[in-house]
Coordinates of C-alpha atoms and ligand atoms in Angstrom, one line a residue:
Chain A
M1 CA 211.0 -14.5 -8.8
T2 CA 212.6 -15.4 -12.1
D3 CA 210.3 -13.1 -14.0
D4 CA 210.9 -9.8 -12.3
G5 CA 212.7 -7.0 -14.1
A6 CA 213.8 -6.5 -17.7
S7 CA 216.0 -9.5 -17.9
A8 CA 213.2 -12.1 -17.6
F9 CA 211.1 -10.4 -20.2
A10 CA 214.2 -10.3 -22.3
L11 CA 214.2 -14.1 -22.2
V12 CA 210.5 -14.2 -23.1
D13 CA 211.0 -11.8 -25.9
K14 CA 213.9 -13.8 -27.2
I15 CA 211.7 -16.9 -27.4
I16 CA 208.9 -15.0 -29.1
N17 CA 211.3 -13.6 -31.6
R18 CA 212.7 -17.0 -32.3
Y19 CA 209.2 -17.9 -33.6
G20 CA 208.8 -14.7 -35.5
G21 CA 206.0 -13.4 -33.3
E22 CA 203.5 -15.7 -35.0
R23 CA 200.2 -16.3 -33.3
G24 CA 200.1 -19.9 -34.2
T25 CA 203.3 -20.6 -32.2
L26 CA 201.7 -19.7 -28.9
I27 CA 201.9 -23.2 -27.5
Q28 CA 205.5 -23.6 -28.6
I29 CA 206.4 -20.3 -26.9
L30 CA 204.6 -21.3 -23.7
L31 CA 206.5 -24.6 -23.7
D32 CA 209.8 -22.9 -24.2
V33 CA 209.2 -20.3 -21.5
Q34 CA 208.0 -23.0 -19.1
K35 CA 211.2 -24.9 -19.8
E36 CA 213.5 -21.9 -19.3
N37 CA 211.7 -20.4 -16.3
R38 CA 210.2 -23.7 -15.0
W39 CA 206.8 -21.9 -14.6
L40 CA 204.6 -19.3 -16.3
S41 CA 204.1 -16.2 -14.3
G42 CA 201.0 -14.0 -14.8
E43 CA 203.3 -11.2 -16.0
S44 CA 204.9 -13.3 -18.6
L45 CA 201.5 -14.6 -19.8
E46 CA 200.3 -11.0 -20.2
H47 CA 203.4 -10.1 -22.0
I48 CA 203.1 -13.0 -24.4
A49 CA 199.4 -12.1 -25.0
E50 CA 200.3 -8.6 -25.8
R51 CA 203.2 -9.3 -28.1
L52 CA 201.2 -12.0 -30.1
H53 CA 198.0 -9.9 -30.1
V54 CA 196.1 -12.8 -28.6
P55 CA 193.4 -12.1 -25.9
L56 CA 194.6 -13.0 -22.5
P57 CA 191.8 -15.5 -21.9
R58 CA 192.9 -17.5 -24.9
V59 CA 196.4 -17.7 -23.4
Y60 CA 195.1 -18.9 -20.0
E61 CA 192.9 -21.5 -21.7
I62 CA 196.0 -23.1 -23.0
A63 CA 198.2 -22.5 -20.0
T64 CA 195.7 -24.1 -17.7
F65 CA 194.7 -27.0 -19.9
Y66 CA 198.0 -28.8 -20.4
K67 CA 199.8 -30.5 -17.5
A68 CA 203.1 -29.4 -18.9
F69 CA 202.5 -25.9 -17.8
S70 CA 202.8 -24.6 -14.2
L71 CA 201.3 -21.3 -13.1
T72 CA 203.0 -21.5 -9.8
E73 CA 206.7 -21.2 -9.3
R74 CA 208.6 -24.4 -9.3
G75 CA 211.8 -25.6 -7.7
R76 CA 214.9 -26.1 -9.7
H77 CA 214.2 -29.9 -9.9
L78 CA 211.1 -31.9 -10.2
V79 CA 210.6 -34.9 -8.0
T80 CA 207.8 -37.0 -9.5
V81 CA 206.2 -39.9 -7.7
C82 CA 204.2 -42.4 -9.7
L83 CA 200.8 -43.2 -8.3
G84 CA 199.7 -45.4 -11.2
T85 CA 197.9 -48.6 -10.5
A86 CA 201.0 -50.8 -10.6
C87 CA 203.1 -48.5 -8.4
H88 CA 200.1 -48.0 -6.1
V89 CA 199.8 -51.7 -5.3
R90 CA 203.6 -51.9 -4.9
G91 CA 203.5 -49.3 -2.1
A92 CA 203.7 -45.9 -3.8
P93 CA 201.5 -44.1 -1.2
T94 CA 204.0 -44.9 1.6
L95 CA 206.9 -43.9 -0.7
L96 CA 205.1 -40.6 -1.4
D97 CA 204.6 -40.1 2.3
R98 CA 208.3 -40.7 3.0
I99 CA 209.4 -38.4 0.2
S100 CA 207.0 -35.7 1.2
R101 CA 208.3 -35.8 4.7
K102 CA 211.9 -35.6 3.5
L103 CA 211.2 -32.6 1.4
G104 CA 208.9 -31.0 3.9
V105 CA 206.2 -30.4 1.3
K106 CA 202.9 -31.9 0.1
S107 CA 202.3 -32.9 -3.5
G108 CA 202.4 -29.8 -5.7
G109 CA 204.6 -27.9 -3.2
T110 CA 208.1 -26.6 -3.5
S111 CA 210.8 -27.1 -0.8
S112 CA 211.7 -24.0 1.2
D113 CA 215.2 -23.9 -0.3
G114 CA 213.6 -23.7 -3.8
R115 CA 215.4 -26.9 -4.9
F116 CA 212.6 -29.4 -5.4
T117 CA 208.9 -29.4 -6.4
L118 CA 207.0 -32.6 -5.6
L119 CA 204.5 -33.9 -8.1
T120 CA 202.6 -37.0 -8.7
V121 CA 201.7 -38.8 -12.0
N122 CA 199.7 -41.8 -13.0
C123 CA 202.1 -44.2 -14.6
M124 CA 205.5 -43.4 -16.1
G125 CA 205.5 -46.5 -18.3
C126 CA 208.0 -48.5 -16.3
C127 CA 205.7 -50.3 -14.0
A128 CA 208.1 -53.2 -13.5
L129 CA 210.4 -50.9 -11.6
G130 CA 207.5 -49.8 -9.3
P131 CA 207.1 -48.0 -7.1
V132 CA 209.1 -45.6 -9.1
I133 CA 210.0 -41.9 -8.8
A134 CA 211.7 -39.5 -11.2
I135 CA 214.0 -36.6 -10.5
D136 CA 214.0 -34.4 -13.6
E137 CA 214.7 -37.0 -16.3
S138 CA 216.3 -39.8 -14.1
Y139 CA 214.3 -42.7 -12.8
F140 CA 214.7 -44.5 -9.4
S141 CA 213.1 -47.7 -8.3
N142 CA 211.8 -47.8 -4.8
P143 CA 214.6 -45.7 -3.1
S144 CA 215.1 -46.4 0.6
N145 CA 215.4 -43.4 2.9
S146 CA 219.2 -43.5 2.7
D147 CA 219.2 -43.9 -1.1
F148 CA 217.0 -41.0 -1.3
D149 CA 219.2 -38.7 0.8
R150 CA 222.2 -39.7 -1.4
I151 CA 220.2 -39.0 -4.6
L152 CA 218.9 -35.7 -3.4
G153 CA 222.5 -34.6 -2.6
Q154 CA 223.3 -34.8 -6.3
Y155 CA 220.9 -32.0 -7.1
K156 CA 221.8 -28.4 -6.3
Chain B
M1 CA 178.3 -24.2 -58.8
N2 CA 178.3 -24.0 -55.0
S3 CA 175.2 -26.1 -54.7
I4 CA 175.5 -29.3 -52.9
T5 CA 172.9 -32.1 -52.8
L6 CA 172.5 -34.4 -49.9
T7 CA 169.8 -36.7 -48.5
I8 CA 168.3 -36.0 -45.1
D9 CA 165.7 -38.4 -43.7
G10 CA 165.1 -39.8 -47.2
K11 CA 164.5 -36.3 -48.7
S12 CA 166.9 -34.8 -51.2
V13 CA 168.0 -31.3 -50.2
E14 CA 170.1 -28.6 -51.8
A15 CA 172.5 -26.7 -49.6
R16 CA 175.2 -24.2 -50.1
S17 CA 178.8 -25.1 -49.5
G18 CA 179.8 -23.9 -46.0
E19 CA 176.4 -24.8 -44.5
T20 CA 176.2 -27.4 -41.9
I21 CA 174.0 -30.5 -41.8
L22 CA 172.1 -28.7 -39.1
D23 CA 171.4 -25.7 -41.4
A24 CA 170.3 -28.1 -44.2
A25 CA 168.1 -30.1 -41.8
R26 CA 166.4 -27.0 -40.4
S27 CA 165.8 -25.7 -44.0
L28 CA 163.6 -28.9 -44.3
G29 CA 161.8 -27.9 -41.2
I30 CA 163.4 -30.7 -39.1
D31 CA 163.7 -29.8 -35.5
V32 CA 167.2 -31.0 -34.5
P33 CA 167.7 -30.2 -30.8
T34 CA 170.7 -28.1 -30.0
L35 CA 172.2 -26.5 -26.9
C36 CA 175.6 -25.1 -27.6
H37 CA 174.7 -23.9 -31.1
H38 CA 174.0 -20.3 -31.7
K39 CA 173.3 -18.7 -35.1
D40 CA 175.8 -15.9 -34.6
L41 CA 178.6 -18.0 -33.3
L42 CA 181.1 -20.5 -34.7
P43 CA 180.3 -24.2 -34.0
H44 CA 181.6 -25.5 -30.7
G45 CA 180.4 -29.1 -30.7
S46 CA 180.4 -29.5 -27.0
C47 CA 176.9 -30.5 -26.0
R48 CA 176.4 -33.4 -28.5
L49 CA 172.6 -32.8 -28.4
C50 CA 172.5 -32.3 -32.2
L51 CA 174.0 -35.7 -33.1
V52 CA 172.8 -37.2 -36.3
E53 CA 173.7 -40.4 -38.1
L54 CA 175.8 -40.3 -41.2
K55 CA 175.3 -43.4 -43.4
Q56 CA 178.0 -44.6 -45.7
G57 CA 177.0 -47.9 -47.2
A58 CA 176.9 -50.5 -44.4
R59 CA 178.8 -48.1 -42.1
S60 CA 177.4 -45.3 -40.1
Q61 CA 178.7 -42.8 -37.6
L62 CA 177.3 -40.2 -35.3
V63 CA 178.4 -36.7 -35.9
A64 CA 177.5 -33.3 -34.4
S65 CA 175.4 -31.8 -37.1
C66 CA 176.1 -28.2 -35.9
G67 CA 179.8 -28.5 -36.9
Y68 CA 179.7 -30.9 -39.8
Y69 CA 179.7 -29.2 -43.2
V70 CA 177.5 -30.5 -46.0
K71 CA 179.1 -32.6 -48.7
N72 CA 177.7 -33.9 -52.0
G73 CA 176.0 -37.2 -51.6
L74 CA 175.8 -37.4 -47.8
T75 CA 173.1 -39.5 -46.4
V76 CA 171.9 -38.3 -43.0
E77 CA 169.4 -39.7 -40.5
T78 CA 168.3 -37.2 -37.9
D79 CA 166.0 -39.5 -35.9
S80 CA 167.1 -43.1 -36.4
P81 CA 167.0 -45.5 -33.5
R82 CA 170.8 -45.0 -33.0
V83 CA 170.4 -41.2 -32.9
Q84 CA 167.5 -41.6 -30.5
R85 CA 169.4 -43.7 -28.1
A86 CA 172.4 -41.4 -28.1
R87 CA 170.3 -38.3 -27.8
K88 CA 168.4 -39.7 -24.9
L89 CA 171.6 -40.3 -23.0
V90 CA 172.8 -36.8 -23.8
L91 CA 169.5 -35.4 -22.7
E92 CA 169.6 -37.4 -19.5
I93 CA 173.0 -35.9 -18.7
L94 CA 172.0 -32.4 -19.5
F95 CA 168.6 -32.8 -17.8
A96 CA 170.4 -33.4 -14.5
S97 CA 171.6 -29.8 -14.4
L98 CA 169.2 -28.1 -16.8
H99 CA 165.8 -29.4 -15.6
E100 CA 164.5 -25.8 -15.4
N101 CA 165.5 -24.9 -19.0
T102 CA 162.4 -24.9 -21.2
D103 CA 164.1 -26.1 -24.3
I104 CA 165.6 -29.0 -22.5
Q105 CA 162.3 -29.8 -20.9
R106 CA 160.6 -29.8 -24.3
Y107 CA 163.2 -32.1 -25.8
A108 CA 163.2 -34.3 -22.7
R109 CA 159.5 -34.8 -23.1
R110 CA 159.9 -35.6 -26.7
Y111 CA 162.4 -38.3 -26.0
G112 CA 160.6 -39.6 -22.9
V113 CA 163.3 -38.5 -20.5
S114 CA 161.5 -37.5 -17.3
R115 CA 164.2 -38.2 -14.8
S116 CA 168.0 -38.6 -14.8
R117 CA 170.2 -41.4 -13.5
Y118 CA 172.6 -38.6 -12.7
K119 CA 172.5 -36.5 -9.6
R120 CA 170.3 -33.5 -10.0
S121 CA 172.0 -30.3 -9.4
L122 CA 171.4 -26.8 -10.7
E123 CA 175.0 -26.0 -11.5
Y124 CA 175.6 -22.6 -12.7
C125 CA 177.5 -23.9 -15.7
V126 CA 177.3 -26.7 -18.2
L127 CA 180.4 -25.6 -20.1
C128 CA 178.5 -25.0 -23.3
G129 CA 180.9 -22.1 -24.0
L130 CA 178.1 -19.8 -25.3
C131 CA 179.1 -17.0 -23.0
V132 CA 182.8 -17.3 -23.8
R133 CA 182.2 -17.4 -27.6
Y134 CA 179.7 -14.6 -27.4
C135 CA 182.1 -12.3 -25.6
Q136 CA 184.8 -13.3 -28.0
E137 CA 183.0 -13.3 -31.4
V138 CA 180.1 -10.9 -31.0
K139 CA 181.0 -8.6 -28.2
K140 CA 184.7 -8.7 -29.0
A141 CA 185.5 -7.9 -25.4
D142 CA 187.4 -11.1 -24.5
C143 CA 186.6 -10.8 -20.8
I144 CA 186.2 -14.5 -20.0
G145 CA 187.6 -17.9 -20.9
F146 CA 187.7 -21.5 -19.8
V147 CA 190.4 -22.4 -17.3
G148 CA 191.4 -25.9 -16.2
R149 CA 190.4 -29.2 -17.7
G150 CA 188.1 -32.1 -17.0
V151 CA 186.1 -31.8 -13.8
H152 CA 188.1 -28.7 -12.9
R153 CA 187.1 -26.8 -16.0
E154 CA 185.2 -23.6 -15.4
V155 CA 184.5 -20.2 -16.8
A156 CA 186.5 -17.4 -15.3
W157 CA 187.1 -13.7 -15.8
I158 CA 190.7 -13.1 -17.0
P159 CA 191.8 -11.1 -15.4
L160 CA 189.3 -10.8 -12.6
S161 CA 189.1 -7.0 -12.9
R162 CA 187.3 -7.4 -16.2
Y163 CA 184.1 -8.1 -14.4
D164 CA 184.1 -4.7 -12.7
D165 CA 185.4 -2.7 -15.6
T166 CA 183.4 -4.3 -18.4
C167 CA 180.8 -6.9 -17.6
K168 CA 178.9 -4.9 -15.0
K169 CA 178.0 -2.5 -17.7
C170 CA 177.2 -5.2 -20.2
M171 CA 175.5 -8.3 -18.9
D172 CA 174.8 -9.3 -22.5
C173 CA 175.7 -12.9 -22.2
Q174 CA 173.2 -13.4 -19.4
A175 CA 170.5 -14.0 -22.0
I176 CA 172.6 -16.5 -23.9
C177 CA 173.5 -18.7 -20.9
P178 CA 171.2 -21.8 -20.8
T179 CA 171.2 -21.7 -17.0
G180 CA 170.5 -18.0 -17.2
V181 CA 172.7 -17.0 -14.3
F182 CA 175.9 -16.0 -16.0
P183 CA 177.5 -13.5 -15.6
S184 CA 175.3 -12.2 -12.7
N185 CA 176.3 -15.0 -10.5
W186 CA 179.2 -13.1 -9.2
G187 CA 181.0 -15.0 -6.6
M188 CA 179.8 -18.4 -7.6
A189 CA 182.7 -19.1 -9.8
S190 CA 186.0 -19.3 -8.2
P191 CA 188.0 -17.2 -10.5
A192 CA 191.4 -18.8 -11.2
V193 CA 193.1 -15.6 -12.1
E194 CA 193.5 -12.7 -9.8
S195 CA 194.3 -9.4 -11.6
Ligands
LIG201 S1 178.3 -19.9 -17.9 FE1 176.4 -20.5 -19.1 S2 176.8 -19.9 -21.2 FE2 178.8 -19.9 -20.1 S3 179.6 -21.9 -20.5 FE3 178.5 -22.0 -18.6 S4 176.4 -22.7 -19.1 FE4 177.4 -22.0 -21.0
LIG202 S1 178.9 -9.5 -19.7 FE1 181.1 -9.6 -19.8 S2 181.6 -11.7 -20.5 FE2 179.4 -11.3 -21.0 S3 179.4 -10.5 -23.1 FE3 179.4 -8.7 -21.7 S4 181.6 -8.2 -21.5 FE4 181.5 -10.3 -22.3
LIG203 S1 202.2 -47.4 -12.5 FE1 204.0 -46.5 -12.0 S2 205.2 -46.6 -13.8 FE2 203.3 -47.6 -14.4
LIG204 S1 174.5 -28.1 -30.7 FE1 175.9 -29.3 -31.8 S2 177.2 -30.1 -30.2 FE2 176.0 -28.7 -29.2

């Protein structure tokens, strides 16, 4: 758990202070905490609500609305498989299957070593490369099983 | 100074700044149907039942009258053919889950909606937000909120313990819910947030 203990709240507090504790910066704060911790824990949401004097339901409304936020713990890296129309007809479902078996998780799940969380999206805007996957901010076109092993090895 | 003049259904009407088209229309005795509107709550604009047509020369647009504030010189039609078409569709959608609601039945009759193309279901929630806003703005208890988006959107207690520690003793928003079952339908919602 990234959010246990004083140190994790210290991070949240630092982010809140950066924005001067302004109510109107709630989304920005959530984005920054999401970025640093890779997810939003219930405790951190409660802490943010308290510090900004925003009712907890208002915080959850935002945190559950945007796809950028995750309320479950995520791995250190995001593996995103595109299931958009173009990638779909170019074999994305089988690719997803392979990757999901490699990582030992279904879409939305996190590998047991905490390294990867597997997600799907609908179109990444580079359909010509399809079927395409992304690991964090790098894109890979239709990786074979051995490509994939090699690529994964680069992420700790 | 604050008086604003606009035209609704061909009649000139004076309104105060800060009033909505709905307020002004009702002051003329025009029965604009509404669902998510409530006099004690801020506009929400979610049901679209109160749509009216705003005419600007050759152009016209549909706006939600409950959330559109009056302006000088507005020309509004509350029952034009375009409004009727749009309202019929909205009614048909609402009718699918609110066919036991007397207001909706009355409006449905008026607009000749007797059945819906959409699958009939008595869902507990049509996402009008009345309960959420009531708890927030009037009760000031903030026990509930919307979670999720799209088809996954639902009303939930946040945190779940609020139901036991506050709602059980209150139940105020039951009267406001158009399906009449919230918040007594304990267990029907799948609360997203455990406390
Ligand atoms: S529970 Fe009732 S009042 Fe609340 S949003 Fe749903 S339909 Fe509206
Ligand atoms: S029953 Fe609960 S949600 Fe409804 S108004 Fe009362 S405190 Fe708020
Ligand atoms: S469909 Fe996959 S990138 Fe567009
Ligand atoms: S009453 Fe205006 S949108 Fe619902």
